PDB file of C-alpha atoms in Angstrom:
ATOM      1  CA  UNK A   1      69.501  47.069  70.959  1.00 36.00           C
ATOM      2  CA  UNK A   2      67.008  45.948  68.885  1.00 38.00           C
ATOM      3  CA  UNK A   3      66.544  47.522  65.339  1.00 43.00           C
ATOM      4  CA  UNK A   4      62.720  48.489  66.123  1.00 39.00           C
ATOM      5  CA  UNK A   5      63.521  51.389  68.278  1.00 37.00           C
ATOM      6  CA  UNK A   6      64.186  54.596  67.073  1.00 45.00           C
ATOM      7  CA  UNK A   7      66.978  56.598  67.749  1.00 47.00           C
ATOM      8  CA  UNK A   8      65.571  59.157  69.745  1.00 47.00           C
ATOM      9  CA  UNK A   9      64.351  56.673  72.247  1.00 44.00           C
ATOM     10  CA  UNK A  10      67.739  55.461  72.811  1.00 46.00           C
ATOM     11  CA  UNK A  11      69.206  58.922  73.248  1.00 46.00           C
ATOM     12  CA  UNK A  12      66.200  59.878  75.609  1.00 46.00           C
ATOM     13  CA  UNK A  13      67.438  57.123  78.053  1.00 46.00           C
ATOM     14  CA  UNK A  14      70.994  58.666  77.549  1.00 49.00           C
ATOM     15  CA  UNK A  15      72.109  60.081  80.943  1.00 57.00           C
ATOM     16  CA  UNK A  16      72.094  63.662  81.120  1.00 75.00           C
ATOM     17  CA  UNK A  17      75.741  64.045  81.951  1.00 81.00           C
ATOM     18  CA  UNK A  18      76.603  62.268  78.280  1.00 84.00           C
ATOM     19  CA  UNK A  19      74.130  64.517  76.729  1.00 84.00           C
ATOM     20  CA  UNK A  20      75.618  67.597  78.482  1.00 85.00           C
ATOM     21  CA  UNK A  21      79.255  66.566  78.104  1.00 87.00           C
ATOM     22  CA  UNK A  22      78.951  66.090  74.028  1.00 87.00           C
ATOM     23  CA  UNK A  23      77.367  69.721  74.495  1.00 85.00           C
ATOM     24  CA  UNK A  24      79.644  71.043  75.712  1.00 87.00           C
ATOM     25  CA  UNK A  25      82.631  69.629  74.268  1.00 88.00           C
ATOM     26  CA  UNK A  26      81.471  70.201  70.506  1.00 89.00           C
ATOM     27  CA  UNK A  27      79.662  73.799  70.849  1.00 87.00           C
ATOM     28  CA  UNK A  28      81.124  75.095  74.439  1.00 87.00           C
ATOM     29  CA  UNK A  29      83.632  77.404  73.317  1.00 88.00           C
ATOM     30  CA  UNK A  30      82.248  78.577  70.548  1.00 89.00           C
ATOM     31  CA  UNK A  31      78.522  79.597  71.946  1.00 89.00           C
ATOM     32  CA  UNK A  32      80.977  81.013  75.234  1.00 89.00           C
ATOM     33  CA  UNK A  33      83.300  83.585  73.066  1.00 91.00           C
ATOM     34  CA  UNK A  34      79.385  84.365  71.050  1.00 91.00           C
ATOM     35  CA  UNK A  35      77.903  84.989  74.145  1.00 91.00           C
ATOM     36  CA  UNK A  36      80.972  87.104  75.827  1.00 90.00           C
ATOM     37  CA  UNK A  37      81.246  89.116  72.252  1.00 91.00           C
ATOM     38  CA  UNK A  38      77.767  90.215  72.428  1.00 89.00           C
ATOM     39  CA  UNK A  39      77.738  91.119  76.374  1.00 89.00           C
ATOM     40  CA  UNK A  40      80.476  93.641  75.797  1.00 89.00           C
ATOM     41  CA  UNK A  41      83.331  90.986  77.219  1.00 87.00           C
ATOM     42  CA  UNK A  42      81.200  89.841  80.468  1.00 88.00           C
ATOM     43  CA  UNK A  43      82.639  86.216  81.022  1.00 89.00           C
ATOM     44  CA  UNK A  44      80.950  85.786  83.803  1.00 90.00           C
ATOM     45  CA  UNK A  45      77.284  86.460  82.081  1.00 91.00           C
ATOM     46  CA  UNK A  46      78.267  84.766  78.908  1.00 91.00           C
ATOM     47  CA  UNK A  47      78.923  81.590  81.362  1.00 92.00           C
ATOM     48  CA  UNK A  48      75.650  82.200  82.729  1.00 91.00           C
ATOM     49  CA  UNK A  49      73.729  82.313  78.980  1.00 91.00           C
ATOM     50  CA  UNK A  50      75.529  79.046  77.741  1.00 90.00           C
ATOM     51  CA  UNK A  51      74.607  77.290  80.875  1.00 91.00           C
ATOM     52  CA  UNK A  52      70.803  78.653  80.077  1.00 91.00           C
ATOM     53  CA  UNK A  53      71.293  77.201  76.428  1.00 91.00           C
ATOM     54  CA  UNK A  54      72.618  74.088  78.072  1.00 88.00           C
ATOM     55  CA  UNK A  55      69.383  73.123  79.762  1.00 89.00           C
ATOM     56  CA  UNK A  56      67.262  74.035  77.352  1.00 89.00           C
ATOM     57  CA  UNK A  57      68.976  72.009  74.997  1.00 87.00           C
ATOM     58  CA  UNK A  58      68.500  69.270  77.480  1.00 87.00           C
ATOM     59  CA  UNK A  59      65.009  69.937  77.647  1.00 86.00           C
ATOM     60  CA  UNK A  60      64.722  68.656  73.958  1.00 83.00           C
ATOM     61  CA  UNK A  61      67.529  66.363  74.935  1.00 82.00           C
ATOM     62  CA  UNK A  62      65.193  63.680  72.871  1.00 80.00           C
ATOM     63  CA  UNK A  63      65.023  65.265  69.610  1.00 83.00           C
ATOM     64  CA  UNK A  64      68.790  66.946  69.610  1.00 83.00           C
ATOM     65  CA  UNK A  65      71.785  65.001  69.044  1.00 84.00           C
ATOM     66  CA  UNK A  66      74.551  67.142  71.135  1.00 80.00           C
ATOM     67  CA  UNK A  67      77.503  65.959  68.118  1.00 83.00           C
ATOM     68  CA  UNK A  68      75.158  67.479  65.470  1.00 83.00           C
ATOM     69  CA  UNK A  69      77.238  70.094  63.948  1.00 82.00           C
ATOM     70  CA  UNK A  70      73.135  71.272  62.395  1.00 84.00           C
ATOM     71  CA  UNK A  71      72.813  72.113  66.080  1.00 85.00           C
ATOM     72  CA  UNK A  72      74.805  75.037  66.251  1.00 87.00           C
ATOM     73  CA  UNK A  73      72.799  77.139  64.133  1.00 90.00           C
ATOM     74  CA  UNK A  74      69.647  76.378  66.695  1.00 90.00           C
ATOM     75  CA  UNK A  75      72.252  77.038  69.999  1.00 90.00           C
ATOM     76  CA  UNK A  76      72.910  80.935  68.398  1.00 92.00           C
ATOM     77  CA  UNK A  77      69.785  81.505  68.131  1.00 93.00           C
ATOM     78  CA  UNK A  78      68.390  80.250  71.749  1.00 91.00           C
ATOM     79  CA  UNK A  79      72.109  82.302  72.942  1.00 92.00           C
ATOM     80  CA  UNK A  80      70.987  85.252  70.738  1.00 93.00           C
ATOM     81  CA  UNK A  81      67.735  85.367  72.214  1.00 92.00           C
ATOM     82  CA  UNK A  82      68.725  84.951  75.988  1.00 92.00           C
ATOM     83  CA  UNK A  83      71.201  87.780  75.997  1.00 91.00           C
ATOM     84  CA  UNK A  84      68.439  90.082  74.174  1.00 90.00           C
ATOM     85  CA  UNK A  85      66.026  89.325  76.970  1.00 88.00           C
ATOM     86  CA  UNK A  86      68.339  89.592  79.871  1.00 86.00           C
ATOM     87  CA  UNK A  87      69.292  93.174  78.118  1.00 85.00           C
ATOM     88  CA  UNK A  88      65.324  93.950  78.406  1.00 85.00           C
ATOM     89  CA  UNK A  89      64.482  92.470  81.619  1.00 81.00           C
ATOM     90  CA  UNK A  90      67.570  95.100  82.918  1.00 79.00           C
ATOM     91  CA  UNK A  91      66.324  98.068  81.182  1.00 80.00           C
ATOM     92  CA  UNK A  92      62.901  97.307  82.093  1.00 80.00           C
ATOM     93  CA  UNK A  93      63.548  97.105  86.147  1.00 76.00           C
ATOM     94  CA  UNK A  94      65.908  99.661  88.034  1.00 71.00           C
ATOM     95  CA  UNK A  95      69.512  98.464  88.508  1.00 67.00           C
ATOM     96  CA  UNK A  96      69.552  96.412  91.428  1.00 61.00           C
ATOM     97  CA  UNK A  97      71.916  97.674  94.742  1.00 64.00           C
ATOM     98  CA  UNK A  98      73.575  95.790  97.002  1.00 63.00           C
ATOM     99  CA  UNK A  99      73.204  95.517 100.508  1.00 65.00           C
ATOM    100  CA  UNK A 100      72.706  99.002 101.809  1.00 60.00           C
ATOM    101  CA  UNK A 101      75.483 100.420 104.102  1.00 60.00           C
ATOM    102  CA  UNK A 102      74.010 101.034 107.205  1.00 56.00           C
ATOM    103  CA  UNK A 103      76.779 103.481 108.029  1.00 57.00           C
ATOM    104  CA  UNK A 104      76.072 105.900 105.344  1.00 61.00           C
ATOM    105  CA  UNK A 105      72.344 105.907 106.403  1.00 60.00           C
ATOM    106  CA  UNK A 106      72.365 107.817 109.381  1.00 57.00           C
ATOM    107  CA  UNK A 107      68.594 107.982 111.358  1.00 58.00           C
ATOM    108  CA  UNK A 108      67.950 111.327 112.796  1.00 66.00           C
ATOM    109  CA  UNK A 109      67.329 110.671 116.827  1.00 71.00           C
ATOM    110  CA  UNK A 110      69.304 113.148 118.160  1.00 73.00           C
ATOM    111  CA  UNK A 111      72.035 110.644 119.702  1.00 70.00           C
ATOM    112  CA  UNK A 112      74.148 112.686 117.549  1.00 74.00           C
ATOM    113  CA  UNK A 113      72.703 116.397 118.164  1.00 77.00           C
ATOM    114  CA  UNK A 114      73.031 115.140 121.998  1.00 81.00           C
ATOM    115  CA  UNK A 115      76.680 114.042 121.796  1.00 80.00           C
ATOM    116  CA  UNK A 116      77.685 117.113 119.819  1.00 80.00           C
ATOM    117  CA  UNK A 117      76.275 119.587 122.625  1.00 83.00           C
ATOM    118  CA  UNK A 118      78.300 117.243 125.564  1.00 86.00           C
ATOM    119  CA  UNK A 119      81.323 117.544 123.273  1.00 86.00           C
ATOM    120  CA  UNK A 120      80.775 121.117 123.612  1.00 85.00           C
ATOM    121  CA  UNK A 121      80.110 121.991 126.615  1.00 88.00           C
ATOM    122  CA  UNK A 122      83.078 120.073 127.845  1.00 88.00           C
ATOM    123  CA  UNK A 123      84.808 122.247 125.670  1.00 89.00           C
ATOM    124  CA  UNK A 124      83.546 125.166 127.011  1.00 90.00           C
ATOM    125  CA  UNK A 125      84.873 124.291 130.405  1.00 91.00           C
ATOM    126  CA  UNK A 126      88.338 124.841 129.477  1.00 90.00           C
ATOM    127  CA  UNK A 127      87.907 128.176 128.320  1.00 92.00           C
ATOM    128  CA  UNK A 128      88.227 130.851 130.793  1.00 93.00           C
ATOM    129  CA  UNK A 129      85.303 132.478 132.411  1.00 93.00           C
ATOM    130  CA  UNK A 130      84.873 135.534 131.162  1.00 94.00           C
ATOM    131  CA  UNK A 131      85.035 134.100 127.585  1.00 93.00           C
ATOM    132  CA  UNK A 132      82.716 131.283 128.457  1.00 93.00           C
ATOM    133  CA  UNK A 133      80.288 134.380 129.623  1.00 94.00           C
ATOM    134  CA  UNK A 134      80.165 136.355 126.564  1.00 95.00           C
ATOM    135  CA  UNK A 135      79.994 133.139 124.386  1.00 92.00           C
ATOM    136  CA  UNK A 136      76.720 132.433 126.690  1.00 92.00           C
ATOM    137  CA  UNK A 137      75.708 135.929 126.071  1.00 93.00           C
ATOM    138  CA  UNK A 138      76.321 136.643 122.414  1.00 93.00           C
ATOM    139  CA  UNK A 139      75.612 133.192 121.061  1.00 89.00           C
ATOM    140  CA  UNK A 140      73.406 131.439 123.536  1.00 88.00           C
ATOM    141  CA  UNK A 141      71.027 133.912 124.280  1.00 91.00           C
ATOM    142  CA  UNK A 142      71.380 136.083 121.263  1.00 92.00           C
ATOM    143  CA  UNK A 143      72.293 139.350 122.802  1.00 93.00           C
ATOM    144  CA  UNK A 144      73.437 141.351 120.567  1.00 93.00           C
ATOM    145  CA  UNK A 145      77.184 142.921 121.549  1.00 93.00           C
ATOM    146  CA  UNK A 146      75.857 146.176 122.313  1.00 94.00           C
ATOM    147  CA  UNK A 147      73.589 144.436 124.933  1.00 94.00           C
ATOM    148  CA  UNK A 148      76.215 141.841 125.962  1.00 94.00           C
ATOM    149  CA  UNK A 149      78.565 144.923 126.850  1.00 94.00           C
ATOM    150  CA  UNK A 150      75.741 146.508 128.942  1.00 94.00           C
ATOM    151  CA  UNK A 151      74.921 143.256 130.767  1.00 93.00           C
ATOM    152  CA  UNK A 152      78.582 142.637 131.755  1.00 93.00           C
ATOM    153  CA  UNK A 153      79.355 145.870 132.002  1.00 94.00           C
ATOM    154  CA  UNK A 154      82.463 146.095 129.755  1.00 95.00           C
ATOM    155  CA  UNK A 155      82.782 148.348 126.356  1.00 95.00           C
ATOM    156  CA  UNK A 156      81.432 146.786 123.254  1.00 94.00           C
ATOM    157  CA  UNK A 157      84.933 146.456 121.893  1.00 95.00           C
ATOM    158  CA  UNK A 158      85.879 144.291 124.686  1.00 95.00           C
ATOM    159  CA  UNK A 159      82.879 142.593 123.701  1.00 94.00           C
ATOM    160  CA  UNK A 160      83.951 141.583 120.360  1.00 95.00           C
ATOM    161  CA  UNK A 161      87.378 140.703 121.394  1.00 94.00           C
ATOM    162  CA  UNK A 162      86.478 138.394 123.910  1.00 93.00           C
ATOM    163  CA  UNK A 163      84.552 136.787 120.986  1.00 94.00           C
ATOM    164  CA  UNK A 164      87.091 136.689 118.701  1.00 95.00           C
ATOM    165  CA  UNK A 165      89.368 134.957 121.049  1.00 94.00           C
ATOM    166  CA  UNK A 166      86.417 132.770 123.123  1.00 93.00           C
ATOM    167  CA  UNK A 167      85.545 131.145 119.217  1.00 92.00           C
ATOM    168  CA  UNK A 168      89.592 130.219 118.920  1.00 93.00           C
ATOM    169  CA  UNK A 169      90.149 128.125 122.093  1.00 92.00           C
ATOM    170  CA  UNK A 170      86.499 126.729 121.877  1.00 90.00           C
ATOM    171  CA  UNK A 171      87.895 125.788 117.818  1.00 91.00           C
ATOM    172  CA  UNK A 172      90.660 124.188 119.389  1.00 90.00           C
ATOM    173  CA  UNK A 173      89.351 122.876 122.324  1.00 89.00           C
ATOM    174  CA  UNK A 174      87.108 120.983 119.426  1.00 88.00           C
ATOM    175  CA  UNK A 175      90.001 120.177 117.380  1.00 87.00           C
ATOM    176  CA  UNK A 176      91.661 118.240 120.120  1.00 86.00           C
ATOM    177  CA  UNK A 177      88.624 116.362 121.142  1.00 83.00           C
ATOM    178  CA  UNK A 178      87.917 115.288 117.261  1.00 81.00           C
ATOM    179  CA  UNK A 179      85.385 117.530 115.835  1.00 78.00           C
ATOM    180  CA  UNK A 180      86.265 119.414 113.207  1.00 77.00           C
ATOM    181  CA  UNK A 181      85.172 123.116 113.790  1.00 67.00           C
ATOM    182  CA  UNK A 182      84.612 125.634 110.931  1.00 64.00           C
TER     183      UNK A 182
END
């Protein structure tokens, strides 16, 4: 090379991966355990933030000499000043979520409501007649049991047991089919 040209002409022609390398090698670990102290222990970010300072070192790749230990002082700061602004940019905007879960999103069109009432009717058919009537009656139609018993003819006690003991095999006529009855 002649004497003429300047230093930082030569090192402009440099290729990047010699540039990047002496970066690396001389201030790498020491910007990296920086960055991780000041994100709370977050390797991954830390990475992230030196590779930042990386590039925008190379960006003035012509004026920086990557061995120059009066570099450090001006990587800190640039590493300072990225993890302060990717602190702000995170308070400033809600926290991102991932993907949403379809599953836990459930859209009301009644394929539910409409398997629910087949689940239960098929239920009903195992119970025996007469308590598949007063269930009909009482819950159904809303009869009260006083006006069940005169409908069917039966005394309102009879009434109310039938209830009682309709509700129990319809529970575990549920309970065997998978739905979990109160």
């Amino acid at each position: 090379m002649p004497e003429s040209v300047p230093r930082t002409a030569i090192r402009s022609v440099e290729p990047t991966e010699d540039f990047l390398r002496a970066l690396y090698e001389r201030h790498g670990s020491v910007l990296l355990r920086f960055a991780a102290r000041m994100l709370g222990g977050d390797w991954h970010r830390a990475e992230d933030v030196l590779q930042e300072a990386a590039i925008r070192a190379w960006q003035h790749a012509a004026e920086l000499d990557p061995t120059a230990e009066a570099l450090r002082p001006w990587l800190f700061h640039v590493v300072r000043n990225l993890v302060i602004d990717g602190y702000r940019g995170r308070q400033a905007r809600p926290q991102e979520a991932g993907e949403p879960d379809v599953a836990h999103h459930p859209v009301p069109d009644g394929v539910d409501h409409a398997l629910t009432a087949q689940v239960v009717v098929d239920a009903m058919r195992d119970l025996a007649p007469f308590q598949r009537e007063v269930l009909l009656h009482v819950y159904y139609m809303g009869r009260s049991v006083s006006q069940t018993a005169r409908v069917l003819g039966v005394p309102p006690g009879t009434v109310k047991s039938r209830t009682y003991y309709a509700i129990r095999a319809l529970r575990v006529g549920l309970n065997h089919r998978g739905v979990q009855a109160m």
